[in-house]
Each structure stands twice: as structure tokens, then as C-alpha cells.
Tab-separated table of N, CA and C in Angstrom:
chain	number	residue	atom	x	y	z
A	16	MET	N	26.172	11.632	-28.653
A	16	MET	CA	25.027	12.098	-27.904
A	16	MET	C	25.470	12.453	-26.477
A	17	ASN	N	25.108	13.602	-26.026
A	17	ASN	CA	25.479	14.073	-24.697
A	17	ASN	C	24.268	13.978	-23.785
A	18	ARG	N	24.324	13.032	-22.816
A	18	ARG	CA	23.205	12.859	-21.880
A	18	ARG	C	23.425	13.707	-20.649
A	19	LYS	N	22.327	14.227	-20.115
A	19	LYS	CA	22.401	14.959	-18.854
A	19	LYS	C	22.279	14.007	-17.678
A	20	PHE	N	21.531	12.931	-17.858
A	20	PHE	CA	21.247	12.013	-16.765
A	20	PHE	C	21.651	10.596	-17.140
A	21	ILE	N	22.114	9.854	-16.148
A	21	ILE	CA	22.426	8.435	-16.339
A	21	ILE	C	21.317	7.656	-15.642
A	22	PRO	N	20.667	6.730	-16.347
A	22	PRO	CA	19.624	5.933	-15.693
A	22	PRO	C	20.191	5.219	-14.467
A	23	VAL	N	19.395	5.141	-13.413
A	23	VAL	CA	19.857	4.558	-12.150
A	23	VAL	C	20.318	3.111	-12.332
A	24	GLU	N	19.651	2.362	-13.200
A	24	GLU	CA	20.057	0.969	-13.419
A	24	GLU	C	21.469	0.894	-13.986
A	25	GLU	N	21.792	1.812	-14.901
A	25	GLU	CA	23.121	1.838	-15.494
A	25	GLU	C	24.172	2.237	-14.456
A	26	ALA	N	23.855	3.214	-13.639
A	26	ALA	CA	24.770	3.643	-12.583
A	26	ALA	C	25.000	2.509	-11.593
A	27	PHE	N	23.925	1.815	-11.204
A	27	PHE	CA	24.054	0.707	-10.266
A	27	PHE	C	24.949	-0.388	-10.823
A	28	ARG	N	24.810	-0.710	-12.116
A	28	ARG	CA	25.655	-1.751	-12.725
A	28	ARG	C	27.137	-1.386	-12.618
A	29	GLU	N	27.439	-0.099	-12.757
A	29	GLU	CA	28.825	0.343	-12.627
A	29	GLU	C	29.288	0.287	-11.177
A	30	TRP	N	28.466	0.789	-10.270
A	30	TRP	CA	28.828	0.787	-8.848
A	30	TRP	C	29.013	-0.633	-8.340
A	31	GLU	N	28.178	-1.544	-8.829
A	31	GLU	CA	28.197	-2.928	-8.366
A	31	GLU	C	29.538	-3.606	-8.648
A	32	LYS	N	30.278	-3.109	-9.615
A	32	LYS	CA	31.577	-3.679	-9.961
A	32	LYS	C	32.643	-3.342	-8.919
A	33	ASN	N	32.379	-2.327	-8.098
A	33	ASN	CA	33.323	-1.892	-7.077
A	33	ASN	C	33.161	-2.787	-5.843
A	34	PRO	N	34.215	-3.518	-5.436
A	34	PRO	CA	34.099	-4.430	-4.291
A	34	PRO	C	33.689	-3.729	-2.989
A	35	GLU	N	34.153	-2.503	-2.772
A	35	GLU	CA	33.778	-1.776	-1.556
A	35	GLU	C	32.289	-1.443	-1.563
A	36	PHE	N	31.778	-1.016	-2.713
A	36	PHE	CA	30.341	-0.726	-2.826
A	36	PHE	C	29.545	-1.996	-2.582
A	37	ARG	N	29.973	-3.090	-3.197
A	37	ARG	CA	29.259	-4.367	-3.076
A	37	ARG	C	29.197	-4.817	-1.613
A	38	ALA	N	30.310	-4.707	-0.902
A	38	ALA	CA	30.346	-5.119	0.502
A	38	ALA	C	29.406	-4.253	1.347
A	39	ALA	N	29.423	-2.950	1.110
A	39	ALA	CA	28.544	-2.045	1.860
A	39	ALA	C	27.079	-2.325	1.534
A	40	TYR	N	26.799	-2.563	0.269
A	40	TYR	CA	25.429	-2.854	-0.165
A	40	TYR	C	24.937	-4.146	0.479
A	41	ASP	N	25.767	-5.178	0.479
A	41	ASP	CA	25.382	-6.462	1.078
A	41	ASP	C	25.169	-6.326	2.587
A	42	ALA	N	26.015	-5.533	3.247
A	42	ALA	CA	25.858	-5.325	4.691
A	42	ALA	C	24.531	-4.634	4.990
A	43	LEU	N	24.167	-3.664	4.196
A	43	LEU	CA	22.898	-2.959	4.401
A	43	LEU	C	21.705	-3.873	4.148
A	44	GLU	N	21.859	-4.806	3.232
A	44	GLU	CA	20.772	-5.733	2.937
A	44	GLU	C	20.343	-6.480	4.200
A	45	ASP	N	21.297	-6.918	5.003
A	45	ASP	CA	20.992	-7.623	6.251
A	45	ASP	C	20.276	-6.708	7.241
A	46	GLU	N	20.762	-5.464	7.347
A	46	GLU	CA	20.134	-4.528	8.276
A	46	GLU	C	18.690	-4.236	7.864
A	47	PHE	N	18.464	-4.038	6.573
A	47	PHE	CA	17.108	-3.756	6.107
A	47	PHE	C	16.208	-4.972	6.262
A	48	ALA	N	16.775	-6.168	6.117
A	48	ALA	CA	15.975	-7.378	6.303
A	48	ALA	C	15.502	-7.476	7.751
A	49	LEU	N	16.364	-7.154	8.699
A	49	LEU	CA	15.982	-7.188	10.107
A	49	LEU	C	14.923	-6.133	10.391
A	50	ALA	N	15.129	-4.914	9.896
A	50	ALA	CA	14.143	-3.853	10.105
A	50	ALA	C	12.798	-4.252	9.510
A	51	GLY	N	12.822	-4.832	8.318
A	51	GLY	CA	11.583	-5.273	7.682
A	51	GLY	C	10.878	-6.353	8.474
A	52	ALA	N	11.652	-7.264	9.051
A	52	ALA	CA	11.058	-8.336	9.856
A	52	ALA	C	10.407	-7.773	11.125
A	53	LEU	N	11.047	-6.791	11.745
A	53	LEU	CA	10.476	-6.165	12.942
A	53	LEU	C	9.168	-5.448	12.609
A	54	ILE	N	9.183	-4.699	11.534
A	54	ILE	CA	7.989	-3.956	11.121
A	54	ILE	C	6.859	-4.925	10.765
A	55	LYS	N	7.210	-6.006	10.074
A	55	LYS	CA	6.204	-7.006	9.699
A	55	LYS	C	5.594	-7.656	10.947
A	56	ALA	N	6.427	-8.019	11.911
A	56	ALA	CA	5.924	-8.649	13.142
A	56	ALA	C	4.975	-7.707	13.875
A	57	ARG	N	5.345	-6.439	13.962
A	57	ARG	CA	4.487	-5.470	14.643
A	57	ARG	C	3.179	-5.277	13.880
A	58	GLY	N	3.280	-5.209	12.548
A	58	GLY	CA	2.083	-5.033	11.725
A	58	GLY	C	1.128	-6.210	11.828
A	59	GLU	N	1.689	-7.424	11.808
A	59	GLU	CA	0.853	-8.617	11.917
A	59	GLU	C	0.233	-8.747	13.301
A	60	ALA	N	0.886	-8.152	14.308
A	60	ALA	CA	0.318	-8.144	15.665
A	60	ALA	C	-0.705	-7.010	15.810
A	61	ASP	N	-0.815	-6.184	14.766
A	61	ASP	CA	-1.736	-5.041	14.757
A	61	ASP	C	-1.481	-4.135	15.956
A	62	MET	N	-0.193	-3.808	16.145
A	62	MET	CA	0.219	-2.977	17.271
A	62	MET	C	0.911	-1.721	16.769
A	63	THR	N	0.811	-0.659	17.541
A	63	THR	CA	1.570	0.556	17.267
A	63	THR	C	2.949	0.419	17.909
A	64	GLN	N	3.851	1.313	17.529
A	64	GLN	CA	5.162	1.315	18.171
A	64	GLN	C	5.010	1.559	19.668
A	65	GLU	N	4.094	2.423	20.036
A	65	GLU	CA	3.867	2.728	21.454
A	65	GLU	C	3.406	1.480	22.205
A	66	GLN	N	2.516	0.701	21.606
A	66	GLN	CA	2.025	-0.515	22.262
A	66	GLN	C	3.145	-1.539	22.429
A	67	VAL	N	3.972	-1.692	21.407
A	67	VAL	CA	5.100	-2.620	21.508
A	67	VAL	C	6.058	-2.133	22.593
A	68	ALA	N	6.323	-0.842	22.612
A	68	ALA	CA	7.217	-0.272	23.618
A	68	ALA	C	6.712	-0.555	25.026
A	69	GLN	N	5.413	-0.355	25.253
A	69	GLN	CA	4.848	-0.624	26.580
A	69	GLN	C	5.014	-2.087	26.948
A	70	ALA	N	4.766	-2.984	25.991
A	70	ALA	CA	4.894	-4.417	26.257
A	70	ALA	C	6.349	-4.812	26.525
A	71	MET	N	7.293	-4.065	25.931
A	71	MET	CA	8.714	-4.340	26.141
A	71	MET	C	9.260	-3.642	27.375
A	72	GLY	N	8.520	-2.696	27.923
A	72	GLY	CA	9.019	-1.919	29.046
A	72	GLY	C	10.028	-0.877	28.622
A	73	THR	N	9.803	-0.285	27.449
A	73	THR	CA	10.720	0.728	26.930
A	73	THR	C	9.904	1.873	26.337
A	74	THR	N	10.541	2.690	25.520
A	74	THR	CA	9.860	3.838	24.929
A	74	THR	C	9.603	3.625	23.440
A	75	GLN	N	8.681	4.407	22.908
A	75	GLN	CA	8.372	4.351	21.480
A	75	GLN	C	9.605	4.711	20.654
A	76	ALA	N	10.427	5.627	21.155
A	76	ALA	CA	11.639	6.023	20.432
A	76	ALA	C	12.593	4.840	20.247
A	77	VAL	N	12.676	3.981	21.242
A	77	VAL	CA	13.534	2.793	21.143
A	77	VAL	C	13.005	1.859	20.053
A	78	VAL	N	11.693	1.647	20.027
A	78	VAL	CA	11.095	0.783	19.001
A	78	VAL	C	11.316	1.392	17.614
A	79	ALA	N	11.166	2.692	17.498
A	79	ALA	CA	11.408	3.359	16.215
A	79	ALA	C	12.850	3.155	15.756
A	80	ARG	N	13.805	3.255	16.680
A	80	ARG	CA	15.215	3.025	16.331
A	80	ARG	C	15.442	1.584	15.885
A	81	LEU	N	14.814	0.632	16.578
A	81	LEU	CA	14.944	-0.773	16.178
A	81	LEU	C	14.451	-0.972	14.753
A	82	GLU	N	13.312	-0.365	14.435
A	82	GLU	CA	12.701	-0.534	13.120
A	82	GLU	C	13.380	0.281	12.032
A	83	SER	N	14.263	1.199	12.410
A	83	SER	CA	14.923	2.041	11.414
A	83	SER	C	16.032	1.295	10.678
A	84	GLY	N	16.559	0.239	11.286
A	84	GLY	CA	17.649	-0.502	10.658
A	84	GLY	C	19.010	0.140	10.856
A	85	ARG	N	19.081	1.195	11.658
A	85	ARG	CA	20.354	1.895	11.843
A	85	ARG	C	21.207	1.296	12.952
A	86	SER	N	20.663	0.344	13.685
A	86	SER	CA	21.449	-0.273	14.760
A	86	SER	C	21.223	-1.773	14.750
A	87	MET	N	22.147	-2.475	15.347
A	87	MET	CA	22.016	-3.916	15.460
A	87	MET	C	21.688	-4.253	16.913
A	88	PRO	N	20.427	-4.590	17.183
A	88	PRO	CA	20.028	-4.874	18.565
A	88	PRO	C	20.581	-6.215	19.048
A	89	SER	N	20.637	-6.353	20.355
A	89	SER	CA	21.088	-7.608	20.954
A	89	SER	C	19.994	-8.665	20.780
A	90	THR	N	20.368	-9.917	20.935
A	90	THR	CA	19.367	-10.982	20.856
A	90	THR	C	18.370	-10.853	22.002
A	91	ARG	N	18.810	-10.361	23.148
A	91	ARG	CA	17.889	-10.150	24.273
A	91	ARG	C	16.801	-9.144	23.891
A	92	THR	N	17.194	-8.064	23.240
A	92	THR	CA	16.227	-7.050	22.801
A	92	THR	C	15.282	-7.636	21.760
A	93	LEU	N	15.826	-8.409	20.837
A	93	LEU	CA	14.982	-9.032	19.808
A	93	LEU	C	14.001	-10.020	20.441
A	94	GLU	N	14.429	-10.738	21.468
A	94	GLU	CA	13.537	-11.668	22.175
A	94	GLU	C	12.407	-10.901	22.864
A	95	ARG	N	12.735	-9.763	23.461
A	95	ARG	CA	11.703	-8.938	24.096
A	95	ARG	C	10.710	-8.415	23.061
A	96	PHE	N	11.212	-8.013	21.895
A	96	PHE	CA	10.344	-7.537	20.810
A	96	PHE	C	9.427	-8.672	20.358
A	97	ALA	N	9.997	-9.857	20.191
A	97	ALA	CA	9.210	-11.017	19.759
A	97	ALA	C	8.101	-11.320	20.765
A	98	LYS	N	8.445	-11.345	22.032
A	98	LYS	CA	7.444	-11.622	23.064
A	98	LYS	C	6.347	-10.561	23.043
A	99	ALA	N	6.741	-9.306	22.894
A	99	ALA	CA	5.782	-8.201	22.878
A	99	ALA	C	4.803	-8.312	21.709
A	100	THR	N	5.274	-8.847	20.582
A	100	THR	CA	4.428	-8.943	19.387
A	100	THR	C	3.804	-10.330	19.225
A	101	GLY	N	3.999	-11.202	20.215
A	101	GLY	CA	3.406	-12.539	20.137
A	101	GLY	C	4.028	-13.407	19.068
A	102	THR	N	5.317	-13.191	18.829
A	102	THR	CA	6.037	-13.987	17.832
A	102	THR	C	7.199	-14.701	18.505
A	103	ARG	N	7.907	-15.501	17.721
A	103	ARG	CA	9.060	-16.242	18.229
A	103	ARG	C	10.280	-15.834	17.417
A	104	LEU	N	11.368	-15.522	18.101
A	104	LEU	CA	12.618	-15.162	17.443
A	104	LEU	C	13.298	-16.419	16.927
A	105	ARG	N	13.678	-16.402	15.654
A	105	ARG	CA	14.438	-17.503	15.057
A	105	ARG	C	15.650	-16.904	14.374
A	106	ILE	N	16.811	-17.433	14.670
A	106	ILE	CA	18.060	-16.974	14.052
A	106	ILE	C	18.629	-18.149	13.282
A	107	SER	N	19.061	-17.895	12.061
A	107	SER	CA	19.622	-18.987	11.263
A	107	SER	C	20.921	-18.546	10.607
A	108	PHE	N	21.726	-19.512	10.274
A	108	PHE	CA	22.954	-19.279	9.535
A	108	PHE	C	22.742	-19.810	8.134
A	109	GLU	N	23.109	-19.002	7.150
A	109	GLU	CA	22.953	-19.387	5.754
A	109	GLU	C	24.295	-19.267	5.060
A	110	PRO	N	24.516	-20.052	4.016
A	110	PRO	CA	25.782	-19.918	3.287
A	110	PRO	C	25.892	-18.515	2.694
A	111	GLU	N	27.117	-18.007	2.630
A	111	GLU	CA	27.334	-16.712	2.011
A	111	GLU	C	27.037	-16.812	0.530
A	112	LYS	N	26.628	-15.677	-0.022
A	112	LYS	CA	26.409	-15.625	-1.461
A	112	LYS	C	27.759	-15.730	-2.138
A	113	PRO	N	27.815	-16.457	-3.247
A	113	PRO	CA	29.106	-16.540	-3.942
A	113	PRO	C	29.522	-15.158	-4.455
A	114	ALA	N	30.816	-14.886	-4.360
A	114	ALA	CA	31.347	-13.604	-4.857
A	114	ALA	C	31.193	-13.580	-6.369
A	115	THR	N	30.916	-12.399	-6.881
A	115	THR	CA	30.783	-12.246	-8.333
A	115	THR	C	31.813	-11.251	-8.821
A	116	GLY	N	31.990	-11.234	-10.093
A	116	GLY	CA	32.927	-10.280	-10.676
A	116	GLY	C	34.077	-11.010	-11.323
A	117	PRO	N	34.883	-10.294	-12.078
A	117	PRO	CA	35.965	-10.894	-12.858
A	117	PRO	C	36.987	-11.644	-12.004
A	118	ALA	N	37.256	-11.182	-10.790
A	118	ALA	CA	38.290	-11.829	-9.959
A	118	ALA	C	37.819	-13.158	-9.399
A	119	HIS	N	36.521	-13.429	-9.468
A	119	HIS	CA	35.977	-14.639	-8.843
A	119	HIS	C	35.393	-15.619	-9.840
A	120	ARG	N	35.768	-15.515	-11.075
A	120	ARG	CA	35.202	-16.419	-12.093
A	120	ARG	C	36.111	-17.564	-12.379
């Protein structure tokens, strides 16, 4: 049988076996988690990006960049964001996920 398309789940299972892909995927997971937390804090504060920016003393474009997940802000910036949204910044260290794959069994 000749398929034109490979289901995304099947492609992901293959890509996941590649250590470089896995490392990049895991790194992005952290960035997206931070972006999601920023967006959630702003949403729960019922604020627009512009309102958060004003409270932080910056521009809406800066808040948009923070929420995009494309950069890693300083803890000082995160503290300012937290104060602006009426939240508290908490940073924690967690154990790394165990490596998976044939080399780690």
C-alpha cells in the first residue's frame, strides 16, 4: 500500500527517537510553559497586554514578546510582570525527566 500522508502521531514517534529532536522538544516545553503561565496570570487578572505594560512601565510590544515564548526574560522582568498582574513569582527546581530510549534502558 502506498500512502501519500503519514499520520502526525506516527511521524512524532519516529522523530522522538532522535536525541537531538528530543532535546529541542524538551527545551521548547519549558519556554511554552513560561509563556502559558504569563498568559494565564494576565487572563486571571482580567488585564490586556496594554494594561500590564502600563503597570510594568513598558510597552505592549514587550509584553507580547514575553508571552510569545521566544525569549527568556530575567527574573527581574518576571517579578515586574507578577507585580503588575497581582501575582507572586515562584521559581522551583524539579528533577529532570529520566532519559528514554534504547541507550538508557
